[in-house]
Amino acid sequence: LIFARAQMGLSLVFHIVFSVLGMALPVLIVGVEWKSLRDPSGPWLALARTWSKAMAVLFVIGAVSGTALSMEFGLLWPTFMRQAGGVIGLPFALEGYAFFVEAIFLGIYLYGWDRLTPRVHWLVGIPIAVSGMISGAFITIVNAWMNGPVGFQTVAGPNGPVIDQSSASPIEAMLSPMVITQVPHVLLSALVAVGGGAAAVYAWAWLKGKRSAYNRAGVLAGALMLGVSIPLQLVSGQIGRAHV
């Protein structure tokens, strides 16, 4: 049990870094590329091209580490999955669809830089940003359910209460009372992390004397995302605190 918990914890700590960055970076890229359509001569397109390489790396690492986690659910916690799979398996399945949508459009996006018109290329980026955030929302729904389990009834088993599979209601499970606070909080935390990280990288270059329009644009883009998401995150956290 101790080794199973240690392995799961290590996998989660590794995965969450790349998944959080991979969720929010496409949002920032879409915003920057939209800015490049309005200001073609500015440094915004160069930022989008640079960040798209990081987005591809984050997606690959997040996909591989997420696959390992999905296997660990079944290998390390088979009793939990046997009992709860019929209740909370739906958001896992929906996350898979969101993942494949993101993967399909990511391929088009990366190989379409010189093959699509600027506006079409920007439009291709929108499904990547949306599906990435939705993917994170579905996984957070599972965590919210574990903090506030609903959508099932228990019956007496040989070793204590067990879930009555005939009473499983996946939709009700996805609407756990904890969802309304935890999902926004997690999505906003991803925006905060990426906005702050991007602003910090280019601010450091600016302080080192590299005061180009490119670095200035990187600071502005990251700071804008940070400035919008932090107040919303504070409100989300306060609502969650009051809800608990």
PDB file of C-alpha atoms in Angstrom:
ATOM      1  CA  LEU A   1       0.000   0.000   0.000  1.00  0.00           C
ATOM      2  CA  ILE A   2       2.790   2.435   0.873  1.00  0.00           C
ATOM      3  CA  PHE A   3       4.649   1.752  -2.379  1.00  0.00           C
ATOM      4  CA  ALA A   4       1.429   2.070  -4.391  1.00  0.00           C
ATOM      5  CA  ARG A   5       0.706   5.438  -2.818  1.00  0.00           C
ATOM      6  CA  ALA A   6       4.294   6.567  -3.392  1.00  0.00           C
ATOM      7  CA  GLN A   7       4.203   5.576  -7.056  1.00  0.00           C
ATOM      8  CA  MET A   8       0.842   7.248  -7.620  1.00  0.00           C
ATOM      9  CA  GLY A   9       1.960  10.385  -5.832  1.00  0.00           C
ATOM     10  CA  LEU A  10       5.198  10.622  -7.804  1.00  0.00           C
ATOM     11  CA  SER A  11       3.348  10.127 -11.085  1.00  0.00           C
ATOM     12  CA  LEU A  12       0.790  12.781 -10.189  1.00  0.00           C
ATOM     13  CA  VAL A  13       3.420  15.314  -9.130  1.00  0.00           C
ATOM     14  CA  PHE A  14       5.238  14.832 -12.439  1.00  0.00           C
ATOM     15  CA  HIS A  15       2.113  14.862 -14.584  1.00  0.00           C
ATOM     16  CA  ILE A  16       0.369  17.850 -13.062  1.00  0.00           C
ATOM     17  CA  VAL A  17       3.216  20.222 -13.927  1.00  0.00           C
ATOM     18  CA  PHE A  18       3.034  19.433 -17.627  1.00  0.00           C
ATOM     19  CA  SER A  19      -0.745  19.104 -17.730  1.00  0.00           C
ATOM     20  CA  VAL A  20      -1.322  22.504 -16.102  1.00  0.00           C
ATOM     21  CA  LEU A  21       1.130  24.228 -18.440  1.00  0.00           C
ATOM     22  CA  GLY A  22      -0.258  22.345 -21.420  1.00  0.00           C
ATOM     23  CA  MET A  23      -3.811  23.376 -20.548  1.00  0.00           C
ATOM     24  CA  ALA A  24      -3.229  27.121 -20.366  1.00  0.00           C
ATOM     25  CA  LEU A  25      -0.386  27.764 -22.809  1.00  0.00           C
ATOM     26  CA  PRO A  26      -2.654  27.242 -25.867  1.00  0.00           C
ATOM     27  CA  VAL A  27      -4.981  29.920 -24.466  1.00  0.00           C
ATOM     28  CA  LEU A  28      -2.082  32.361 -24.328  1.00  0.00           C
ATOM     29  CA  ILE A  29      -0.928  31.361 -27.819  1.00  0.00           C
ATOM     30  CA  VAL A  30      -4.391  31.909 -29.291  1.00  0.00           C
ATOM     31  CA  GLY A  31      -4.519  35.363 -27.719  1.00  0.00           C
ATOM     32  CA  VAL A  32      -1.076  36.302 -29.002  1.00  0.00           C
ATOM     33  CA  GLU A  33      -1.794  35.018 -32.498  1.00  0.00           C
ATOM     34  CA  TRP A  34      -5.061  36.988 -32.548  1.00  0.00           C
ATOM     35  CA  LYS A  35      -3.003  40.055 -31.711  1.00  0.00           C
ATOM     36  CA  SER A  36      -0.697  39.274 -34.633  1.00  0.00           C
ATOM     37  CA  LEU A  37      -3.672  39.415 -37.010  1.00  0.00           C
ATOM     38  CA  ARG A  38      -4.350  42.966 -35.856  1.00  0.00           C
ATOM     39  CA  ASP A  39      -0.685  43.951 -35.812  1.00  0.00           C
ATOM     40  CA  PRO A  40       1.117  41.906 -38.506  1.00  0.00           C
ATOM     41  CA  SER A  41       4.318  43.910 -38.208  1.00  0.00           C
ATOM     42  CA  GLY A  42       4.635  43.383 -34.460  1.00  0.00           C
ATOM     43  CA  PRO A  43       6.473  40.637 -32.565  1.00  0.00           C
ATOM     44  CA  TRP A  44       3.302  38.709 -31.702  1.00  0.00           C
ATOM     45  CA  LEU A  45       3.563  36.103 -34.453  1.00  0.00           C
ATOM     46  CA  ALA A  46       7.143  35.313 -33.444  1.00  0.00           C
ATOM     47  CA  LEU A  47       5.937  34.735 -29.882  1.00  0.00           C
ATOM     48  CA  ALA A  48       3.191  32.387 -31.076  1.00  0.00           C
ATOM     49  CA  ARG A  49       5.650  30.394 -33.179  1.00  0.00           C
ATOM     50  CA  THR A  50       8.094  30.049 -30.288  1.00  0.00           C
ATOM     51  CA  TRP A  51       5.433  29.067 -27.784  1.00  0.00           C
ATOM     52  CA  SER A  52       3.888  26.546 -30.178  1.00  0.00           C
ATOM     53  CA  LYS A  53       7.093  24.474 -29.927  1.00  0.00           C
ATOM     54  CA  ALA A  54       6.801  24.443 -26.162  1.00  0.00           C
ATOM     55  CA  MET A  55       3.120  23.541 -26.495  1.00  0.00           C
ATOM     56  CA  ALA A  56       4.005  20.485 -28.584  1.00  0.00           C
ATOM     57  CA  VAL A  57       6.583  19.282 -26.051  1.00  0.00           C
ATOM     58  CA  LEU A  58       4.195  19.802 -23.127  1.00  0.00           C
ATOM     59  CA  PHE A  59       1.462  17.896 -24.955  1.00  0.00           C
ATOM     60  CA  VAL A  60       3.671  14.889 -25.631  1.00  0.00           C
ATOM     61  CA  ILE A  61       5.020  14.668 -22.074  1.00  0.00           C
ATOM     62  CA  GLY A  62       1.560  15.240 -20.605  1.00  0.00           C
ATOM     63  CA  ALA A  63       0.058  12.549 -22.826  1.00  0.00           C
ATOM     64  CA  VAL A  64       2.669   9.941 -21.911  1.00  0.00           C
ATOM     65  CA  SER A  65       2.592  10.681 -18.175  1.00  0.00           C
ATOM     66  CA  GLY A  66      -1.215  10.751 -18.242  1.00  0.00           C
ATOM     67  CA  THR A  67      -1.288   7.346 -19.915  1.00  0.00           C
ATOM     68  CA  ALA A  68       0.914   5.978 -17.128  1.00  0.00           C
ATOM     69  CA  LEU A  69      -1.507   7.372 -14.567  1.00  0.00           C
ATOM     70  CA  SER A  70      -4.517   5.804 -16.270  1.00  0.00           C
ATOM     71  CA  MET A  71      -2.770   2.428 -16.136  1.00  0.00           C
ATOM     72  CA  GLU A  72      -1.917   2.924 -12.461  1.00  0.00           C
ATOM     73  CA  PHE A  73      -5.573   3.440 -11.618  1.00  0.00           C
ATOM     74  CA  GLY A  74      -6.319  -0.086 -12.749  1.00  0.00           C
ATOM     75  CA  LEU A  75      -3.084  -1.740 -11.624  1.00  0.00           C
ATOM     76  CA  LEU A  76      -2.672  -0.138  -8.206  1.00  0.00           C
ATOM     77  CA  TRP A  77      -6.283   0.475  -7.215  1.00  0.00           C
ATOM     78  CA  PRO A  78      -8.345  -2.286  -8.861  1.00  0.00           C
ATOM     79  CA  THR A  79     -10.900  -2.462  -6.045  1.00  0.00           C
ATOM     80  CA  PHE A  80     -11.589   1.253  -6.228  1.00  0.00           C
ATOM     81  CA  MET A  81     -11.993   1.140 -10.004  1.00  0.00           C
ATOM     82  CA  ARG A  82     -14.206  -1.946  -9.826  1.00  0.00           C
ATOM     83  CA  GLN A  83     -16.449  -0.241  -7.295  1.00  0.00           C
ATOM     84  CA  ALA A  84     -16.393   3.353  -8.569  1.00  0.00           C
ATOM     85  CA  GLY A  85     -15.747   2.880 -12.275  1.00  0.00           C
ATOM     86  CA  GLY A  86     -19.429   2.634 -13.151  1.00  0.00           C
ATOM     87  CA  VAL A  87     -20.163   5.795 -11.185  1.00  0.00           C
ATOM     88  CA  ILE A  88     -17.364   8.141 -12.189  1.00  0.00           C
ATOM     89  CA  GLY A  89     -16.043   6.559 -15.386  1.00  0.00           C
ATOM     90  CA  LEU A  90     -17.943   8.945 -17.687  1.00  0.00           C
ATOM     91  CA  PRO A  91     -15.708  12.025 -17.218  1.00  0.00           C
ATOM     92  CA  PHE A  92     -12.657   9.824 -17.842  1.00  0.00           C
ATOM     93  CA  ALA A  93     -14.199   8.762 -21.167  1.00  0.00           C
ATOM     94  CA  LEU A  94     -15.154  12.328 -22.084  1.00  0.00           C
ATOM     95  CA  GLU A  95     -11.634  13.488 -21.255  1.00  0.00           C
ATOM     96  CA  GLY A  96     -10.398  10.977 -23.796  1.00  0.00           C
ATOM     97  CA  TYR A  97     -12.539  12.579 -26.509  1.00  0.00           C
ATOM     98  CA  ALA A  98     -11.270  16.047 -25.541  1.00  0.00           C
ATOM     99  CA  PHE A  99      -7.710  14.727 -25.684  1.00  0.00           C
ATOM    100  CA  PHE A 100      -8.142  13.378 -29.211  1.00  0.00           C
ATOM    101  CA  VAL A 101      -9.712  16.633 -30.417  1.00  0.00           C
ATOM    102  CA  GLU A 102      -6.728  18.494 -29.014  1.00  0.00           C
ATOM    103  CA  ALA A 103      -4.289  16.059 -30.642  1.00  0.00           C
ATOM    104  CA  ILE A 104      -5.947  16.307 -34.073  1.00  0.00           C
ATOM    105  CA  PHE A 105      -6.005  20.090 -34.173  1.00  0.00           C
ATOM    106  CA  LEU A 106      -2.524  20.331 -32.662  1.00  0.00           C
ATOM    107  CA  GLY A 107      -1.140  18.390 -35.605  1.00  0.00           C
ATOM    108  CA  ILE A 108      -2.925  20.673 -38.066  1.00  0.00           C
ATOM    109  CA  TYR A 109      -1.742  23.724 -36.151  1.00  0.00           C
ATOM    110  CA  LEU A 110       1.926  22.745 -36.021  1.00  0.00           C
ATOM    111  CA  TYR A 111       2.143  21.701 -39.667  1.00  0.00           C
ATOM    112  CA  GLY A 112      -0.074  24.518 -40.899  1.00  0.00           C
ATOM    113  CA  TRP A 113       2.130  27.517 -40.194  1.00  0.00           C
ATOM    114  CA  ASP A 114       3.136  27.946 -43.834  1.00  0.00           C
ATOM    115  CA  ARG A 115       0.211  26.056 -45.355  1.00  0.00           C
ATOM    116  CA  LEU A 116      -2.834  27.854 -43.968  1.00  0.00           C
ATOM    117  CA  THR A 117      -3.864  31.479 -44.141  1.00  0.00           C
ATOM    118  CA  PRO A 118      -3.132  33.426 -40.938  1.00  0.00           C
ATOM    119  CA  ARG A 119      -6.793  33.639 -39.957  1.00  0.00           C
ATOM    120  CA  VAL A 120      -7.501  29.948 -40.596  1.00  0.00           C
ATOM    121  CA  HIS A 121      -4.394  28.999 -38.664  1.00  0.00           C
ATOM    122  CA  TRP A 122      -5.568  31.089 -35.719  1.00  0.00           C
ATOM    123  CA  LEU A 123      -8.997  29.432 -35.889  1.00  0.00           C
ATOM    124  CA  VAL A 124      -7.346  26.005 -35.766  1.00  0.00           C
ATOM    125  CA  GLY A 125      -5.730  27.000 -32.478  1.00  0.00           C
ATOM    126  CA  ILE A 126      -9.050  27.695 -30.771  1.00  0.00           C
ATOM    127  CA  PRO A 127     -10.136  24.010 -30.504  1.00  0.00           C
ATOM    128  CA  ILE A 128      -6.725  23.215 -28.995  1.00  0.00           C
ATOM    129  CA  ALA A 129      -7.190  25.801 -26.254  1.00  0.00           C
ATOM    130  CA  VAL A 130     -10.830  24.875 -25.599  1.00  0.00           C
ATOM    131  CA  SER A 131     -10.334  21.084 -25.574  1.00  0.00           C
ATOM    132  CA  GLY A 132      -7.254  21.384 -23.361  1.00  0.00           C
ATOM    133  CA  MET A 133      -9.183  23.300 -20.715  1.00  0.00           C
ATOM    134  CA  ILE A 134     -12.174  20.962 -21.021  1.00  0.00           C
ATOM    135  CA  SER A 135      -9.856  17.977 -20.577  1.00  0.00           C
ATOM    136  CA  GLY A 136      -8.586  19.446 -17.326  1.00  0.00           C
ATOM    137  CA  ALA A 137     -12.147  20.152 -16.233  1.00  0.00           C
ATOM    138  CA  PHE A 138     -13.222  16.529 -16.707  1.00  0.00           C
ATOM    139  CA  ILE A 139     -10.318  15.203 -14.653  1.00  0.00           C
ATOM    140  CA  THR A 140     -11.019  17.756 -11.932  1.00  0.00           C
ATOM    141  CA  ILE A 141     -14.634  16.570 -11.870  1.00  0.00           C
ATOM    142  CA  VAL A 142     -13.364  13.147 -10.810  1.00  0.00           C
ATOM    143  CA  ASN A 143     -11.341  14.697  -7.993  1.00  0.00           C
ATOM    144  CA  ALA A 144     -14.333  16.809  -6.965  1.00  0.00           C
ATOM    145  CA  TRP A 145     -16.469  13.672  -6.814  1.00  0.00           C
ATOM    146  CA  MET A 146     -13.975  11.991  -4.498  1.00  0.00           C
ATOM    147  CA  ASN A 147     -14.267  15.011  -2.190  1.00  0.00           C
ATOM    148  CA  GLY A 148     -18.053  14.979  -2.404  1.00  0.00           C
ATOM    149  CA  PRO A 149     -19.203  11.558  -3.635  1.00  0.00           C
ATOM    150  CA  VAL A 150     -22.776  11.371  -4.951  1.00  0.00           C
ATOM    151  CA  GLY A 151     -24.649   9.404  -7.599  1.00  0.00           C
ATOM    152  CA  PHE A 152     -24.785   5.995  -5.974  1.00  0.00           C
ATOM    153  CA  GLN A 153     -26.142   3.986  -3.078  1.00  0.00           C
ATOM    154  CA  THR A 154     -24.404   1.394  -0.947  1.00  0.00           C
ATOM    155  CA  VAL A 155     -25.432  -2.088   0.069  1.00  0.00           C
ATOM    156  CA  ALA A 156     -24.007  -4.497   2.614  1.00  0.00           C
ATOM    157  CA  GLY A 157     -21.061  -6.535   1.371  1.00  0.00           C
ATOM    158  CA  PRO A 158     -18.990  -9.346   2.883  1.00  0.00           C
ATOM    159  CA  ASN A 159     -16.351  -6.885   4.127  1.00  0.00           C
ATOM    160  CA  GLY A 160     -18.526  -3.805   4.656  1.00  0.00           C
ATOM    161  CA  PRO A 161     -20.623  -1.455   2.502  1.00  0.00           C
ATOM    162  CA  VAL A 162     -20.103  -1.621  -1.274  1.00  0.00           C
ATOM    163  CA  ILE A 163     -21.529   0.437  -4.129  1.00  0.00           C
ATOM    164  CA  ASP A 164     -24.774  -0.845  -5.593  1.00  0.00           C
ATOM    165  CA  GLN A 165     -23.886  -0.782  -9.292  1.00  0.00           C
ATOM    166  CA  SER A 166     -27.538  -0.722 -10.341  1.00  0.00           C
ATOM    167  CA  SER A 167     -27.919   2.625  -8.557  1.00  0.00           C
ATOM    168  CA  ALA A 168     -24.963   4.281 -10.307  1.00  0.00           C
ATOM    169  CA  SER A 169     -25.831   7.641 -11.876  1.00  0.00           C
ATOM    170  CA  PRO A 170     -22.801   9.000 -13.801  1.00  0.00           C
ATOM    171  CA  ILE A 171     -24.505  12.317 -14.608  1.00  0.00           C
ATOM    172  CA  GLU A 172     -25.374  12.930 -10.975  1.00  0.00           C
ATOM    173  CA  ALA A 173     -21.812  11.991 -10.010  1.00  0.00           C
ATOM    174  CA  MET A 174     -20.461  14.601 -12.415  1.00  0.00           C
ATOM    175  CA  LEU A 175     -22.661  17.203 -10.743  1.00  0.00           C
ATOM    176  CA  SER A 176     -21.138  16.767  -7.305  1.00  0.00           C
ATOM    177  CA  PRO A 177     -21.509  19.913  -5.152  1.00  0.00           C
ATOM    178  CA  MET A 178     -17.720  20.258  -5.135  1.00  0.00           C
ATOM    179  CA  VAL A 179     -17.534  20.627  -8.924  1.00  0.00           C
ATOM    180  CA  ILE A 180     -18.782  24.202  -9.046  1.00  0.00           C
ATOM    181  CA  THR A 181     -15.868  25.430  -6.925  1.00  0.00           C
ATOM    182  CA  GLN A 182     -13.024  23.072  -7.772  1.00  0.00           C
ATOM    183  CA  VAL A 183     -13.230  23.129 -11.580  1.00  0.00           C
ATOM    184  CA  PRO A 184     -12.987  26.947 -11.947  1.00  0.00           C
ATOM    185  CA  HIS A 185     -10.254  27.041  -9.313  1.00  0.00           C
ATOM    186  CA  VAL A 186      -8.102  24.498 -11.152  1.00  0.00           C
ATOM    187  CA  LEU A 187      -8.582  26.082 -14.580  1.00  0.00           C
ATOM    188  CA  LEU A 188      -7.789  29.538 -13.244  1.00  0.00           C
ATOM    189  CA  SER A 189      -4.713  28.193 -11.461  1.00  0.00           C
ATOM    190  CA  ALA A 190      -3.422  26.974 -14.823  1.00  0.00           C
ATOM    191  CA  LEU A 191      -3.898  30.435 -16.318  1.00  0.00           C
ATOM    192  CA  VAL A 192      -2.133  32.008 -13.350  1.00  0.00           C
ATOM    193  CA  ALA A 193       0.820  29.616 -13.640  1.00  0.00           C
ATOM    194  CA  VAL A 194       1.300  30.107 -17.381  1.00  0.00           C
ATOM    195  CA  GLY A 195       0.733  33.859 -17.322  1.00  0.00           C
ATOM    196  CA  GLY A 196       3.114  34.344 -14.441  1.00  0.00           C
ATOM    197  CA  GLY A 197       5.699  31.991 -15.898  1.00  0.00           C
ATOM    198  CA  ALA A 198       5.679  33.644 -19.332  1.00  0.00           C
ATOM    199  CA  ALA A 199       5.870  37.140 -17.854  1.00  0.00           C
ATOM    200  CA  ALA A 200       8.731  36.105 -15.572  1.00  0.00           C
ATOM    201  CA  VAL A 201      10.832  34.612 -18.381  1.00  0.00           C
ATOM    202  CA  TYR A 202      10.628  37.696 -20.571  1.00  0.00           C
ATOM    203  CA  ALA A 203      10.920  40.087 -17.635  1.00  0.00           C
ATOM    204  CA  TRP A 204      14.182  38.370 -16.703  1.00  0.00           C
ATOM    205  CA  ALA A 205      15.471  38.889 -20.254  1.00  0.00           C
ATOM    206  CA  TRP A 206      14.369  42.540 -20.055  1.00  0.00           C
ATOM    207  CA  LEU A 207      16.276  43.035 -16.784  1.00  0.00           C
ATOM    208  CA  LYS A 208      19.342  41.488 -18.400  1.00  0.00           C
ATOM    209  CA  GLY A 209      19.320  44.297 -20.942  1.00  0.00           C
ATOM    210  CA  LYS A 210      17.584  42.506 -23.825  1.00  0.00           C
ATOM    211  CA  ARG A 211      15.006  45.255 -24.191  1.00  0.00           C
ATOM    212  CA  SER A 212      13.573  44.284 -27.543  1.00  0.00           C
ATOM    213  CA  ALA A 213       9.987  44.569 -28.730  1.00  0.00           C
ATOM    214  CA  TYR A 214       9.832  40.765 -28.626  1.00  0.00           C
ATOM    215  CA  ASN A 215      10.644  40.556 -24.921  1.00  0.00           C
ATOM    216  CA  ARG A 216       8.362  43.468 -24.132  1.00  0.00           C
ATOM    217  CA  ALA A 217       5.486  41.710 -25.914  1.00  0.00           C
ATOM    218  CA  GLY A 218       6.181  38.516 -23.948  1.00  0.00           C
ATOM    219  CA  VAL A 219       5.986  40.392 -20.654  1.00  0.00           C
ATOM    220  CA  LEU A 220       2.782  42.164 -21.670  1.00  0.00           C
ATOM    221  CA  ALA A 221       1.060  38.971 -22.847  1.00  0.00           C
ATOM    222  CA  GLY A 222       1.919  37.026 -19.706  1.00  0.00           C
ATOM    223  CA  ALA A 223       1.123  39.939 -17.402  1.00  0.00           C
ATOM    224  CA  LEU A 224      -2.270  40.432 -19.044  1.00  0.00           C
ATOM    225  CA  MET A 225      -3.235  36.793 -18.488  1.00  0.00           C
ATOM    226  CA  LEU A 226      -1.919  37.001 -14.935  1.00  0.00           C
ATOM    227  CA  GLY A 227      -3.754  40.254 -14.225  1.00  0.00           C
ATOM    228  CA  VAL A 228      -7.075  38.856 -15.437  1.00  0.00           C
ATOM    229  CA  SER A 229      -6.856  35.412 -13.832  1.00  0.00           C
ATOM    230  CA  ILE A 230      -5.552  36.318 -10.358  1.00  0.00           C
ATOM    231  CA  PRO A 231      -8.602  38.376  -9.276  1.00  0.00           C
ATOM    232  CA  LEU A 232     -10.894  35.657 -10.591  1.00  0.00           C
ATOM    233  CA  GLN A 233      -8.827  33.055  -8.762  1.00  0.00           C
ATOM    234  CA  LEU A 234      -9.191  34.977  -5.497  1.00  0.00           C
ATOM    235  CA  VAL A 235     -12.959  35.085  -5.954  1.00  0.00           C
ATOM    236  CA  SER A 236     -13.021  31.376  -6.832  1.00  0.00           C
ATOM    237  CA  GLY A 237     -10.998  30.489  -3.759  1.00  0.00           C
ATOM    238  CA  GLN A 238     -13.194  32.548  -1.477  1.00  0.00           C
ATOM    239  CA  ILE A 239     -16.348  30.977  -2.900  1.00  0.00           C
ATOM    240  CA  GLY A 240     -14.843  27.520  -2.433  1.00  0.00           C
ATOM    241  CA  ARG A 241     -13.853  28.335   1.139  1.00  0.00           C
ATOM    242  CA  ALA A 242     -17.370  29.503   1.939  1.00  0.00           C
ATOM    243  CA  HIS A 243     -18.845  26.489   0.144  1.00  0.00           C
ATOM    244  CA  VAL A 244     -16.811  24.036   2.202  1.00  0.00           C
TER     245      VAL A 244
END
